[in-house]
PDB file of C-alpha atoms in Angstrom:
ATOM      1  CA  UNK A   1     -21.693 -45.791  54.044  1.00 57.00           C
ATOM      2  CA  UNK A   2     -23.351 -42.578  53.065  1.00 54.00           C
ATOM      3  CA  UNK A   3     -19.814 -40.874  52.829  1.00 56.00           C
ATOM      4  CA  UNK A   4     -18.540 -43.776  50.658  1.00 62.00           C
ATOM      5  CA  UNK A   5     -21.940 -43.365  48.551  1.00 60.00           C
ATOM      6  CA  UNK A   6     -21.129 -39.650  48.010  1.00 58.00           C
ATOM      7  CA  UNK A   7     -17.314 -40.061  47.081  1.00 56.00           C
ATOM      8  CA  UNK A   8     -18.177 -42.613  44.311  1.00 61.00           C
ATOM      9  CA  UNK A   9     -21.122 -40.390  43.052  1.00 57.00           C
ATOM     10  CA  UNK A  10     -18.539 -37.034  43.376  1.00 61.00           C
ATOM     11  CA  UNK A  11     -15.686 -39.507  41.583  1.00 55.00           C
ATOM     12  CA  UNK A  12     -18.518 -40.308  38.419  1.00 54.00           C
ATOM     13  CA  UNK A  13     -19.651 -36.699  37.863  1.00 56.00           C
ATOM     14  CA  UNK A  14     -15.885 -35.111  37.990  1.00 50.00           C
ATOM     15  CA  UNK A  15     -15.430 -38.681  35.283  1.00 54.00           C
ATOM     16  CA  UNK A  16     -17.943 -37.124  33.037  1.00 50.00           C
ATOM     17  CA  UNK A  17     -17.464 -33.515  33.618  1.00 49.00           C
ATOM     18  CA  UNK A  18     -13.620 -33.654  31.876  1.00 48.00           C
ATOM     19  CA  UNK A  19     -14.955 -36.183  29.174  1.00 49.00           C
ATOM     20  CA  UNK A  20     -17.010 -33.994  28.019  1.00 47.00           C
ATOM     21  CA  UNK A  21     -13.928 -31.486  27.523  1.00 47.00           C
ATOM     22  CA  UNK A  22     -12.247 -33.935  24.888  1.00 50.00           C
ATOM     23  CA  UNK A  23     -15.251 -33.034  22.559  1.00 53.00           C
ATOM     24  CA  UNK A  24     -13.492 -30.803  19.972  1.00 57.00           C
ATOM     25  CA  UNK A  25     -15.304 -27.200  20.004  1.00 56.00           C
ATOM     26  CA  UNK A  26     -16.727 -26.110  17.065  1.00 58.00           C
ATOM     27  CA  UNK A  27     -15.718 -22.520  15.936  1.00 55.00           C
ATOM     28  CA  UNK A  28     -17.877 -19.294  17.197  1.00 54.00           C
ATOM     29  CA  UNK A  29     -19.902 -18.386  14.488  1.00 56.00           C
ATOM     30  CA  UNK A  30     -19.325 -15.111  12.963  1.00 64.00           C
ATOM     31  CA  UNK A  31     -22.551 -14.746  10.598  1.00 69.00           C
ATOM     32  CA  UNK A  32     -25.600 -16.583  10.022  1.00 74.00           C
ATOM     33  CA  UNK A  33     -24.706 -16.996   6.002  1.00 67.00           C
ATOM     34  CA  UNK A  34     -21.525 -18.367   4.106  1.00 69.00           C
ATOM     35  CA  UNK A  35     -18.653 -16.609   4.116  1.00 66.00           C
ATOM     36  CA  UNK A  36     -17.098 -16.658   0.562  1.00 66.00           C
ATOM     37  CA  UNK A  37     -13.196 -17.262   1.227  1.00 68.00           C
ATOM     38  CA  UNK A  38     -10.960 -14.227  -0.159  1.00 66.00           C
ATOM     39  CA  UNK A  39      -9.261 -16.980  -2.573  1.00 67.00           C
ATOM     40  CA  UNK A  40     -13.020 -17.427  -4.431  1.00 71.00           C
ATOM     41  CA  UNK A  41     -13.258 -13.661  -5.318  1.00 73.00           C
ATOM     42  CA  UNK A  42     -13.148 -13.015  -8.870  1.00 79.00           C
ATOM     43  CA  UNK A  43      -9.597 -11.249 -10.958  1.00 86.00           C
ATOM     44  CA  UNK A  44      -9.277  -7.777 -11.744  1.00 92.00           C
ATOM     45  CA  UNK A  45     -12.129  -6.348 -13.576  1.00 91.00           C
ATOM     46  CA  UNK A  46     -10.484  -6.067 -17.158  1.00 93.00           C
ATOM     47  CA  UNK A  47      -9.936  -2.283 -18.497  1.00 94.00           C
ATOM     48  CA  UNK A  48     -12.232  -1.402 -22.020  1.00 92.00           C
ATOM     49  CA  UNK A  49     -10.635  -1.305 -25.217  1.00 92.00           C
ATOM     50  CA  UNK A  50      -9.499   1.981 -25.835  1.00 93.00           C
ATOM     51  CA  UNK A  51      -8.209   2.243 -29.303  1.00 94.00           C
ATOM     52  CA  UNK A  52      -5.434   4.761 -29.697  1.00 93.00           C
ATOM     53  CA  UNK A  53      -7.290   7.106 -32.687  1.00 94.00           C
ATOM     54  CA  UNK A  54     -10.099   7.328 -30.201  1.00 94.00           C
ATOM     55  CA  UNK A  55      -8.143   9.442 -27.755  1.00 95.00           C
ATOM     56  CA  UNK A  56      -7.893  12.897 -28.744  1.00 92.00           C
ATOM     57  CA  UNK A  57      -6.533  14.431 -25.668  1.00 93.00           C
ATOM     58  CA  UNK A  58      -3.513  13.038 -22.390  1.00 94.00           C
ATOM     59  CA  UNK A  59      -1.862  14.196 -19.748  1.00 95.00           C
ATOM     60  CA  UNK A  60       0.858  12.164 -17.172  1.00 96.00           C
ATOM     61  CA  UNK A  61       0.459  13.389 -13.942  1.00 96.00           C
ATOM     62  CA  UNK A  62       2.665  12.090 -10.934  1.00 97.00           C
ATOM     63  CA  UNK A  63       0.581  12.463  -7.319  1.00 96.00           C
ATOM     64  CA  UNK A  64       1.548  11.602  -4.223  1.00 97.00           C
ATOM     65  CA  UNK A  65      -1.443   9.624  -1.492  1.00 97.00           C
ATOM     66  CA  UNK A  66       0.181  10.205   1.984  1.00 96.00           C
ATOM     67  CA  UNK A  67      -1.447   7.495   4.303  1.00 96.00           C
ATOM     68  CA  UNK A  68      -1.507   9.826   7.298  1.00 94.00           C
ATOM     69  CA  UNK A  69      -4.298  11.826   5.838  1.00 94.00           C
ATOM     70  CA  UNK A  70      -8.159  10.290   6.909  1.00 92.00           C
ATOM     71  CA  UNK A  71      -9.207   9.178   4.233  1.00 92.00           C
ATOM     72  CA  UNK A  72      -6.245   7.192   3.530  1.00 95.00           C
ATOM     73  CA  UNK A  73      -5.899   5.677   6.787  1.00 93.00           C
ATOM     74  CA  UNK A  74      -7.927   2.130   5.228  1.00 92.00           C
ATOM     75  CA  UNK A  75      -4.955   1.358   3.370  1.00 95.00           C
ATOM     76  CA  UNK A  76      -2.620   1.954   6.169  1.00 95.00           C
ATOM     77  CA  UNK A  77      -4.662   0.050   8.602  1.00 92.00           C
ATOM     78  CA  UNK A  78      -4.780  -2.657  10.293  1.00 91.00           C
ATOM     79  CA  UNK A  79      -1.152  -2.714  11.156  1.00 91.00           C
ATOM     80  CA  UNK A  80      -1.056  -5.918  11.672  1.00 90.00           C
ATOM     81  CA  UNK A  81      -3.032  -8.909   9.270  1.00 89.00           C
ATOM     82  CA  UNK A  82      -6.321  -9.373  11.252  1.00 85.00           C
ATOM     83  CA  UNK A  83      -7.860 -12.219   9.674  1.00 78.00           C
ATOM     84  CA  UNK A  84      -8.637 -11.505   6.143  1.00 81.00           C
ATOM     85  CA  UNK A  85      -7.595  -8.155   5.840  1.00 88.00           C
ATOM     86  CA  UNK A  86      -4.211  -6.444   5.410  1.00 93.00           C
ATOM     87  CA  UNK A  87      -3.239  -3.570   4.669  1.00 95.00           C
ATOM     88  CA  UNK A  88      -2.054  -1.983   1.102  1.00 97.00           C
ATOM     89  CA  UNK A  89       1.926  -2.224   2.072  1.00 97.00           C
ATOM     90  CA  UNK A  90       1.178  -5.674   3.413  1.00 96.00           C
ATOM     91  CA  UNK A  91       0.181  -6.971   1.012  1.00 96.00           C
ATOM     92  CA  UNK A  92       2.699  -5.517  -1.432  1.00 97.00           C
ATOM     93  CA  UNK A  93       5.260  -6.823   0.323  1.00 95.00           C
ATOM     94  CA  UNK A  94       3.348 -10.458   0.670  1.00 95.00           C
ATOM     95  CA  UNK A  95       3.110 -10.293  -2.784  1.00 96.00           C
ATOM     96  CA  UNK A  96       6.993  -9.652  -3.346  1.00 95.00           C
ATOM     97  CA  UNK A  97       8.338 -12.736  -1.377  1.00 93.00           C
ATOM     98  CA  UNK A  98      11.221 -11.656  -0.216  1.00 89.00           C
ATOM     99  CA  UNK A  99      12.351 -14.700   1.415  1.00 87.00           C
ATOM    100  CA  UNK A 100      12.035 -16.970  -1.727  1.00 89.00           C
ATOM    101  CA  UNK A 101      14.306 -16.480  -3.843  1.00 85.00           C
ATOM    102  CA  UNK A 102      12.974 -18.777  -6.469  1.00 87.00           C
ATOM    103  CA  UNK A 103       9.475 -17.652  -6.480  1.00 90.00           C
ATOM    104  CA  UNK A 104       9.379 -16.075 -10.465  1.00 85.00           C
ATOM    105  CA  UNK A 105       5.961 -15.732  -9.917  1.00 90.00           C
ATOM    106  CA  UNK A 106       6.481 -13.150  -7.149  1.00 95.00           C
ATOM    107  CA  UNK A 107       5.581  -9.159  -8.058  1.00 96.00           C
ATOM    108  CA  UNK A 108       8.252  -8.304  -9.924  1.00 96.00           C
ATOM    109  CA  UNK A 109      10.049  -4.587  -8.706  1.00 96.00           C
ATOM    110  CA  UNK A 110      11.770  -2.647 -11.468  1.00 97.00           C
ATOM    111  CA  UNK A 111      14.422   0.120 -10.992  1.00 95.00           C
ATOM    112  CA  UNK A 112      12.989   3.008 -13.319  1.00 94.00           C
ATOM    113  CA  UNK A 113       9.717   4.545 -13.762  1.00 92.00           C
ATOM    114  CA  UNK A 114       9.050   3.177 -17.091  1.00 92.00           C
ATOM    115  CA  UNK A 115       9.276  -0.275 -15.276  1.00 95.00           C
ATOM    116  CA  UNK A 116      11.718  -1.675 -17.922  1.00 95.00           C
ATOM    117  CA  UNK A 117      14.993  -2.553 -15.514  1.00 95.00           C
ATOM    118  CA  UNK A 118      13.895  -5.082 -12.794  1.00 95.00           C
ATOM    119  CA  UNK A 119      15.352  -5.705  -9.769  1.00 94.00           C
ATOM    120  CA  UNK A 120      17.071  -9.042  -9.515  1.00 93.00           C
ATOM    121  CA  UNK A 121      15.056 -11.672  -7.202  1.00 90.00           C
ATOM    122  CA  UNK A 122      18.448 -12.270  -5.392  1.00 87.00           C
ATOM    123  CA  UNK A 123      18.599  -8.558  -4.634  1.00 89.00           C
ATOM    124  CA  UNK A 124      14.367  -8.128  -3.436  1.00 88.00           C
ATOM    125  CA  UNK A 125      16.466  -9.087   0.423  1.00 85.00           C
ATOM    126  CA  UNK A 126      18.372  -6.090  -0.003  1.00 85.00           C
ATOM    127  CA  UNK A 127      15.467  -3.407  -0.432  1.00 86.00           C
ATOM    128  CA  UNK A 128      13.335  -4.274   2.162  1.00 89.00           C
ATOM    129  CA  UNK A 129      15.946  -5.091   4.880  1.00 87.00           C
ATOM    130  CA  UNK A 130      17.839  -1.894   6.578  1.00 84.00           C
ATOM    131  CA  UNK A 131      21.409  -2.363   7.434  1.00 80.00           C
ATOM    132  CA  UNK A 132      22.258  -0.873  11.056  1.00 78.00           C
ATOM    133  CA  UNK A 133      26.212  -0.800  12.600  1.00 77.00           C
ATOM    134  CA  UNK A 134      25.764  -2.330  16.351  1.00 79.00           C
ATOM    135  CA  UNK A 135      28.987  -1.528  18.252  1.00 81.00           C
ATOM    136  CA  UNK A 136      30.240  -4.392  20.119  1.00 79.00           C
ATOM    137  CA  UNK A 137      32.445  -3.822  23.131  1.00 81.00           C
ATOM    138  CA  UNK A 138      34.505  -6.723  25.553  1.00 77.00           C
ATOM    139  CA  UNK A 139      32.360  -7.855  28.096  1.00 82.00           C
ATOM    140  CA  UNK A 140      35.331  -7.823  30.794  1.00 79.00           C
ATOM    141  CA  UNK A 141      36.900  -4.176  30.478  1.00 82.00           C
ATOM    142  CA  UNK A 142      34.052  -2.687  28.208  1.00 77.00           C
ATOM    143  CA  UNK A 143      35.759  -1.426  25.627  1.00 81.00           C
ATOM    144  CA  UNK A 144      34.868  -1.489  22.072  1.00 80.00           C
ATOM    145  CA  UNK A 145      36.277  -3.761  19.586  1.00 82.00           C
ATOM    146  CA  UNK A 146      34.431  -3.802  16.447  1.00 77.00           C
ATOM    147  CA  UNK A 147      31.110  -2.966  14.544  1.00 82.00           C
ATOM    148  CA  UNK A 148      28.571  -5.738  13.766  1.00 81.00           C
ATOM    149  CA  UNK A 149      26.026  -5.103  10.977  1.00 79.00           C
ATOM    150  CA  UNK A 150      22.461  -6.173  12.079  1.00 80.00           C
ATOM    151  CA  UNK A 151      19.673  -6.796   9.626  1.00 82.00           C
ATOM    152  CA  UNK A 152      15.959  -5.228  10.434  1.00 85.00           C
ATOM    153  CA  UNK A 153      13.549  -6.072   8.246  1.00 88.00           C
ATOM    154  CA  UNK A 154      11.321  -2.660   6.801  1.00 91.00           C
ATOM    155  CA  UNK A 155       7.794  -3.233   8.145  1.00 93.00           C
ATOM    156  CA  UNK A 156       4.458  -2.354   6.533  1.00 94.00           C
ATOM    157  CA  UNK A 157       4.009   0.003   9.545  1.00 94.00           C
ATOM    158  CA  UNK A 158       6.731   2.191   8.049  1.00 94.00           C
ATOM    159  CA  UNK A 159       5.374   3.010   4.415  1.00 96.00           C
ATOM    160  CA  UNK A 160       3.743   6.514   4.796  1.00 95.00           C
ATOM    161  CA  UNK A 161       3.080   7.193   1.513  1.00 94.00           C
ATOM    162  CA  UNK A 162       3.220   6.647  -2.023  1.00 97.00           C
ATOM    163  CA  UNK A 163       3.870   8.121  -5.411  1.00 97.00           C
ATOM    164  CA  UNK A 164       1.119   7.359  -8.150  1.00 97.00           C
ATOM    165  CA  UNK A 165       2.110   7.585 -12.039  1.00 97.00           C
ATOM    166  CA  UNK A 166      -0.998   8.201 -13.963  1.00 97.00           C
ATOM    167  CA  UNK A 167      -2.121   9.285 -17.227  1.00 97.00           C
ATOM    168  CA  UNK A 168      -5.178  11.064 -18.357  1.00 96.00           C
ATOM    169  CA  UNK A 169      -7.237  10.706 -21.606  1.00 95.00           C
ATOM    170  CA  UNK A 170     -10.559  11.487 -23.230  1.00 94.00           C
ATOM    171  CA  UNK A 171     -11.586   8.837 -25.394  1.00 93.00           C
ATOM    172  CA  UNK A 172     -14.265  10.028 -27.875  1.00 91.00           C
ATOM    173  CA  UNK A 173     -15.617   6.754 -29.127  1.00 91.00           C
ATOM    174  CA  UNK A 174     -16.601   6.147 -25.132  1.00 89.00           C
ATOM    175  CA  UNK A 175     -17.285  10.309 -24.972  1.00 88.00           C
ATOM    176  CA  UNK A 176     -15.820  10.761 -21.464  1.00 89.00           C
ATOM    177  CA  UNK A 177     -12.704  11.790 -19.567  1.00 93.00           C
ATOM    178  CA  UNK A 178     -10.531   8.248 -18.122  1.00 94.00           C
ATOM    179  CA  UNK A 179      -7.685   7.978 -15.934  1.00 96.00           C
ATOM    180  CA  UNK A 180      -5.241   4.727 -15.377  1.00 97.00           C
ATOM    181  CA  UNK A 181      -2.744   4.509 -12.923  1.00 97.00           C
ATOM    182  CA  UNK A 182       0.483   3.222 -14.795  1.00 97.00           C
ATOM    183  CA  UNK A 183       2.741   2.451 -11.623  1.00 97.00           C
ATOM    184  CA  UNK A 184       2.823   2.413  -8.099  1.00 98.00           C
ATOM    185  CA  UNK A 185       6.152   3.512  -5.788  1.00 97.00           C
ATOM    186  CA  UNK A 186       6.196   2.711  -1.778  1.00 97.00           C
ATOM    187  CA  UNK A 187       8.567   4.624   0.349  1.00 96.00           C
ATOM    188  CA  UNK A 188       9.682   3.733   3.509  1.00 95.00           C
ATOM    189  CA  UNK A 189       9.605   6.622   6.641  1.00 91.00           C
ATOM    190  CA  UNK A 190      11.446   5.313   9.696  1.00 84.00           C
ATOM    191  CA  UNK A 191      14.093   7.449  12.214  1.00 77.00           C
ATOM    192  CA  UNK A 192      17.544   7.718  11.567  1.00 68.00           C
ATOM    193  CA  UNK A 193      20.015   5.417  13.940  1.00 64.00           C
ATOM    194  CA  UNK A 194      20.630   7.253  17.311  1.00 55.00           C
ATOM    195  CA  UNK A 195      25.002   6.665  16.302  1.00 56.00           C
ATOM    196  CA  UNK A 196      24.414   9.356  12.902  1.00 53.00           C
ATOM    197  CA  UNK A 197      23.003  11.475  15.313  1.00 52.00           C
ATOM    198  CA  UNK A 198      24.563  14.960  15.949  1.00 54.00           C
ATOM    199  CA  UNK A 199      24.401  16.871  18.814  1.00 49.00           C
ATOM    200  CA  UNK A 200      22.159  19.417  17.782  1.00 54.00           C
ATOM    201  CA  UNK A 201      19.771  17.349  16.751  1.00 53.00           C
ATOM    202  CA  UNK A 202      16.552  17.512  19.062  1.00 51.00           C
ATOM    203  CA  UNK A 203      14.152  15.107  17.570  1.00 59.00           C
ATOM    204  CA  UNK A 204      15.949  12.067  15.295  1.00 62.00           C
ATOM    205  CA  UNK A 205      15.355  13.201  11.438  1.00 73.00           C
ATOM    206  CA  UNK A 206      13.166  10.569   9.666  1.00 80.00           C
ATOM    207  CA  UNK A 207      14.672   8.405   6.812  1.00 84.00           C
ATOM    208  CA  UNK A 208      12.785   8.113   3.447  1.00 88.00           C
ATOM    209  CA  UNK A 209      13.466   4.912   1.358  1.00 91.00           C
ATOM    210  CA  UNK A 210      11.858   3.767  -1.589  1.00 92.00           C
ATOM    211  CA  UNK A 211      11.174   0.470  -2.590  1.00 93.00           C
ATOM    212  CA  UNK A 212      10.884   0.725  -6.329  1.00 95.00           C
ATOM    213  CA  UNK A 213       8.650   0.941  -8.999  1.00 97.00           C
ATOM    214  CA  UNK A 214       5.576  -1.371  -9.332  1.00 97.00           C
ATOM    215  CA  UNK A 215       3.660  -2.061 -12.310  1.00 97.00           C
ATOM    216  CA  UNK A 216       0.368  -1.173 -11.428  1.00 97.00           C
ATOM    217  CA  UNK A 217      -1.219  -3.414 -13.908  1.00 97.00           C
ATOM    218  CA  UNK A 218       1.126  -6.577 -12.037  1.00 97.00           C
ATOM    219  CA  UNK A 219      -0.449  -5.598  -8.983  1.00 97.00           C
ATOM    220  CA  UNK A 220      -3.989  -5.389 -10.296  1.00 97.00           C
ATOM    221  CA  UNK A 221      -5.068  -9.539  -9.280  1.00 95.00           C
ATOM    222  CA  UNK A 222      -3.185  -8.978  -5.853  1.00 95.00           C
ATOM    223  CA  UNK A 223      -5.583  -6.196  -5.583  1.00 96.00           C
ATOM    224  CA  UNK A 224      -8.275  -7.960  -6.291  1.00 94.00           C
ATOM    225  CA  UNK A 225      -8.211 -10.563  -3.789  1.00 92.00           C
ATOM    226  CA  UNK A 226      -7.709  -8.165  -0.634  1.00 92.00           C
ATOM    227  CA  UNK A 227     -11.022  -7.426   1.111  1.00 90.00           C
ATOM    228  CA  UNK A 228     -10.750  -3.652   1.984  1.00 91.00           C
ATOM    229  CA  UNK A 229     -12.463  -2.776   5.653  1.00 86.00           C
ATOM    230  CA  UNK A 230     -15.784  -0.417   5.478  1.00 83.00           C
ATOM    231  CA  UNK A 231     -15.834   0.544   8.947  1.00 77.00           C
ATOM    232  CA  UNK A 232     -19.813   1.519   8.652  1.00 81.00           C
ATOM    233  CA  UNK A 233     -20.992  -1.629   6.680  1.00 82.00           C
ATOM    234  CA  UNK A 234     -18.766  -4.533   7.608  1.00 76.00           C
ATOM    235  CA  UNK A 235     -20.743  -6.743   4.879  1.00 76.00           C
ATOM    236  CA  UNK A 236     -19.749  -4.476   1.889  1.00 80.00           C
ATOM    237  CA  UNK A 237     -17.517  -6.636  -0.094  1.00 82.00           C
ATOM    238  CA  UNK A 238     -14.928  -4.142  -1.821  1.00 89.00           C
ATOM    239  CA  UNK A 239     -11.388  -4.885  -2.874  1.00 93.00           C
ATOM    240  CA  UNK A 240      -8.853  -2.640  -3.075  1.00 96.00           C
ATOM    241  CA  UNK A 241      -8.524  -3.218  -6.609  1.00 96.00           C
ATOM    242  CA  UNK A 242     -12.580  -1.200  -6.778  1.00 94.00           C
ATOM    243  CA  UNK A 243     -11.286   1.523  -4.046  1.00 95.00           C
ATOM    244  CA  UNK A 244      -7.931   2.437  -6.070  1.00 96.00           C
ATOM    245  CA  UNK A 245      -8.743   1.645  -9.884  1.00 96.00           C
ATOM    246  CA  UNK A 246     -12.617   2.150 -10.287  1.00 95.00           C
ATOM    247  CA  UNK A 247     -13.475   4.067  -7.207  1.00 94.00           C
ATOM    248  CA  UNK A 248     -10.490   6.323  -6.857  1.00 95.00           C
ATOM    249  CA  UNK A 249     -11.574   6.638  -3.001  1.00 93.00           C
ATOM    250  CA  UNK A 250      -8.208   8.005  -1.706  1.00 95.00           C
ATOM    251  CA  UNK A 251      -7.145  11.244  -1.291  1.00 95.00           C
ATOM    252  CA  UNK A 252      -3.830  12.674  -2.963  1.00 96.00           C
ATOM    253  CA  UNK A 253      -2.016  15.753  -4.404  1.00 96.00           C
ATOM    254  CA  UNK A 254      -0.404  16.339  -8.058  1.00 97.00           C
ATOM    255  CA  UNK A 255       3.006  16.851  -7.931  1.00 97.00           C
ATOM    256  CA  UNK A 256       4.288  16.644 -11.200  1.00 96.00           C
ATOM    257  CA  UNK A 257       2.856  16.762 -14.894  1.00 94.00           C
ATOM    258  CA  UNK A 258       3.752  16.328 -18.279  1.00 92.00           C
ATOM    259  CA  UNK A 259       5.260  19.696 -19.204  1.00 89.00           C
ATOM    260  CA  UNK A 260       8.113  20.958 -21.127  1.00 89.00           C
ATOM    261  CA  UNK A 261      10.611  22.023 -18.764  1.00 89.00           C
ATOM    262  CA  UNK A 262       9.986  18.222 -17.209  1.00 89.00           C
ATOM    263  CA  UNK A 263      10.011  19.733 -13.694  1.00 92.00           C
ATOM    264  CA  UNK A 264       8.096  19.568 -10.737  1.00 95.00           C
ATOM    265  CA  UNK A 265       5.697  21.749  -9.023  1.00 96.00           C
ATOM    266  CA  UNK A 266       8.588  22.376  -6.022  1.00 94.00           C
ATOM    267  CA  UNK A 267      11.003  23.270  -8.573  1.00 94.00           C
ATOM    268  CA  UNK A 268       9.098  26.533  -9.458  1.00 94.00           C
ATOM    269  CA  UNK A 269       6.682  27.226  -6.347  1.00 95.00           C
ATOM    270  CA  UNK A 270       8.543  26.522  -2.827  1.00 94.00           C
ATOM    271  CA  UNK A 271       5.792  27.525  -0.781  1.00 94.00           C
ATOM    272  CA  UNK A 272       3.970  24.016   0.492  1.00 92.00           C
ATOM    273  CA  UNK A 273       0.712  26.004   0.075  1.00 94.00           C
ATOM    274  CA  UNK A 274       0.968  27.536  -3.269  1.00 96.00           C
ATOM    275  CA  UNK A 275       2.033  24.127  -4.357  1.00 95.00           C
ATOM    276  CA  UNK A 276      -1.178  22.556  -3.453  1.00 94.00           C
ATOM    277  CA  UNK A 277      -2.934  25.464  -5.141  1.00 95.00           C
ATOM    278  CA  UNK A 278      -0.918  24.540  -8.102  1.00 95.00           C
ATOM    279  CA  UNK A 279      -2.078  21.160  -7.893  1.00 96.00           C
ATOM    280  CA  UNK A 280      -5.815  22.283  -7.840  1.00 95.00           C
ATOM    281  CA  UNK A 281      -5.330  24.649 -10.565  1.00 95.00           C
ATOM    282  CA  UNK A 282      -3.883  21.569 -12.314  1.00 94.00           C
ATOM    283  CA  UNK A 283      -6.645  19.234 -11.072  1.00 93.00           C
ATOM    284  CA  UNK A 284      -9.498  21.614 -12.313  1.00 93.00           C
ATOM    285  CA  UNK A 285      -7.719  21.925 -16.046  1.00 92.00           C
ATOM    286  CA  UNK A 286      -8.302  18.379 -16.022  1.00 91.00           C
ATOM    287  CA  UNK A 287     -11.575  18.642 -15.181  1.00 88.00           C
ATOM    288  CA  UNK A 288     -12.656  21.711 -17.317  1.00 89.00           C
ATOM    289  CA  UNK A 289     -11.521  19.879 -20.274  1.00 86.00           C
ATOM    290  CA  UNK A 290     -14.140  17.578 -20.126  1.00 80.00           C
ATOM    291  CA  UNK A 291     -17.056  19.903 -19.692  1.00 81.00           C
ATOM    292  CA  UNK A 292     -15.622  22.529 -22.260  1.00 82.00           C
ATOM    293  CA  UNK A 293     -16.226  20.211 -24.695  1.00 77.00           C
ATOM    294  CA  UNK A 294     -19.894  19.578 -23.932  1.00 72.00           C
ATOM    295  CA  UNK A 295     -20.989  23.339 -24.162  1.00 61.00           C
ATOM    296  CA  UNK A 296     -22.383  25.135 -27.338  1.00 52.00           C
TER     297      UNK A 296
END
């Protein structure tokens, strides 16, 4: 009896035990406040007027932000979306669409730096997908019979840097030296395929592609709604749109300016290091302009 007593007692706990399961679990809670969704953050904080008989001095300079430096390495990272945050080529290429076709809405890529030309929607497939030859052979005598093209989709992992179009002005209504980045261009690093490989070729050469040329002001409200990820204060709300328009917290190196022989530096210096000294030298011109103008 005591045995039979038990079982039925055993049989009602183990009844309750995996009722309580069908509860549904409420999500772990990640602060004690609300969160404000990404969607709720406010546009692009809009540019001031700048009238063009107020600017008495510009310059176009062309730099170049290569994400494997440290301070850059926020906008490469994460590599992959973890929760809200992406990184910078992420969400470019979010913001493109590639697979729809019929999105007009999409961030539009254009073909020249003035950003004039764009690229046609039905062609966005073709400049972010790499082409590879696959050679197939018979299964039965293994011998080849033809070549098979095989689509790989360019990943946000392989944009390594990126070319920055900016120009620089001094307005003298606002009496202070500005800067606005005009366009934006990706490229692409990746290895070559193994089959265009020679012989004497140790290490596989790495591939550079470019994407095209962004309007930076397109990308501005994109920008804006990307949290960017302050390792040392993880409740600092910034945006990439603050770190890259207002901030300027990323680290780069002039490569070209507006000059009359319209060259760049490495047409005239070959030496990698005179060529950042060049850029410096540029850099502090900028910068002396301003402060020349102050002194009596």
């Amino acid at each position: 009896m005591k045995k039979t007593i038990c079982l039925i007692l055993s049989l009602v706990a183990f009844h309750f035990l995996f009722a309580q399961t069908d509860d549904p679990i409420p999500p772990p809670l990640t602060a004690p406040w609300e969160v404000v969704e990404v969607s709720q953050l406010p546009g692009p904080i809009p540019y001031p007027v700048i009238k063009q008989n107020d600017v008495m001095w510009s310059m176009y300079i062309w730099r170049e932000m290569d994400l494997r430096e440290k301070r850059n390495q926020a906008l490469y990272f994460p590599i992959e979306p973890q929760g809200n945050f992406r990184n910078l080529a992420q969400l470019i290429i979010d913001a493109i669409d590639m697979y729809n076709p019929d999105n007009e809405d999409a961030l539009p890529i254009y073909t020249d730096e003035n950003c004039n030309i764009k690229v046609p929607r039905a062609d966005i497939k073709n400049v972010l997908v790499n082409v590879r030859k696959i050679k197939k052979y018979d299964p039965d005598t293994g011998e080849y019979t033809h070549e098979e093209d095989l689509d790989e989709p360019l990943t946000a992992s392989q944009v390594m840097y990126y070319r920055l179009k900016e120009v620089w002005f001094f307005d003298k209504n606002r009496g202070e030296l500005s800067v606005r980045i005009l366009s934006i261009e990706p490229f692409f690093e990746y290895e070559r395929d193994a089959e265009g490989l020679s012989a004497d070729d140790v290490v596989a050469p790495k591939v550079k592609r470019r994407l095209g040329f962004i309007k930076y002001d397109d990308l501005r409200p994109y920008l804006a709604q990307q949290l960017y990820f302050t390792p040392r204060n993880t409740a600092m709300r910034i945006t990439f749109d603050d770190v890259l328009t207002w901030k300027r917290y990323f680290s780069s190196y002039i490569i070209a300016w507006s000059n009359e022989h319209d060259r760049e530096i490495q047409d005239y210096i070959k030496n990698p290091r005179d060529q950042r000294l060049e850029s410096e030298r540029i850099l502090n011109e900028i910068r002396n302009y301003e402060s020349e103008l102050w002194e009596y």
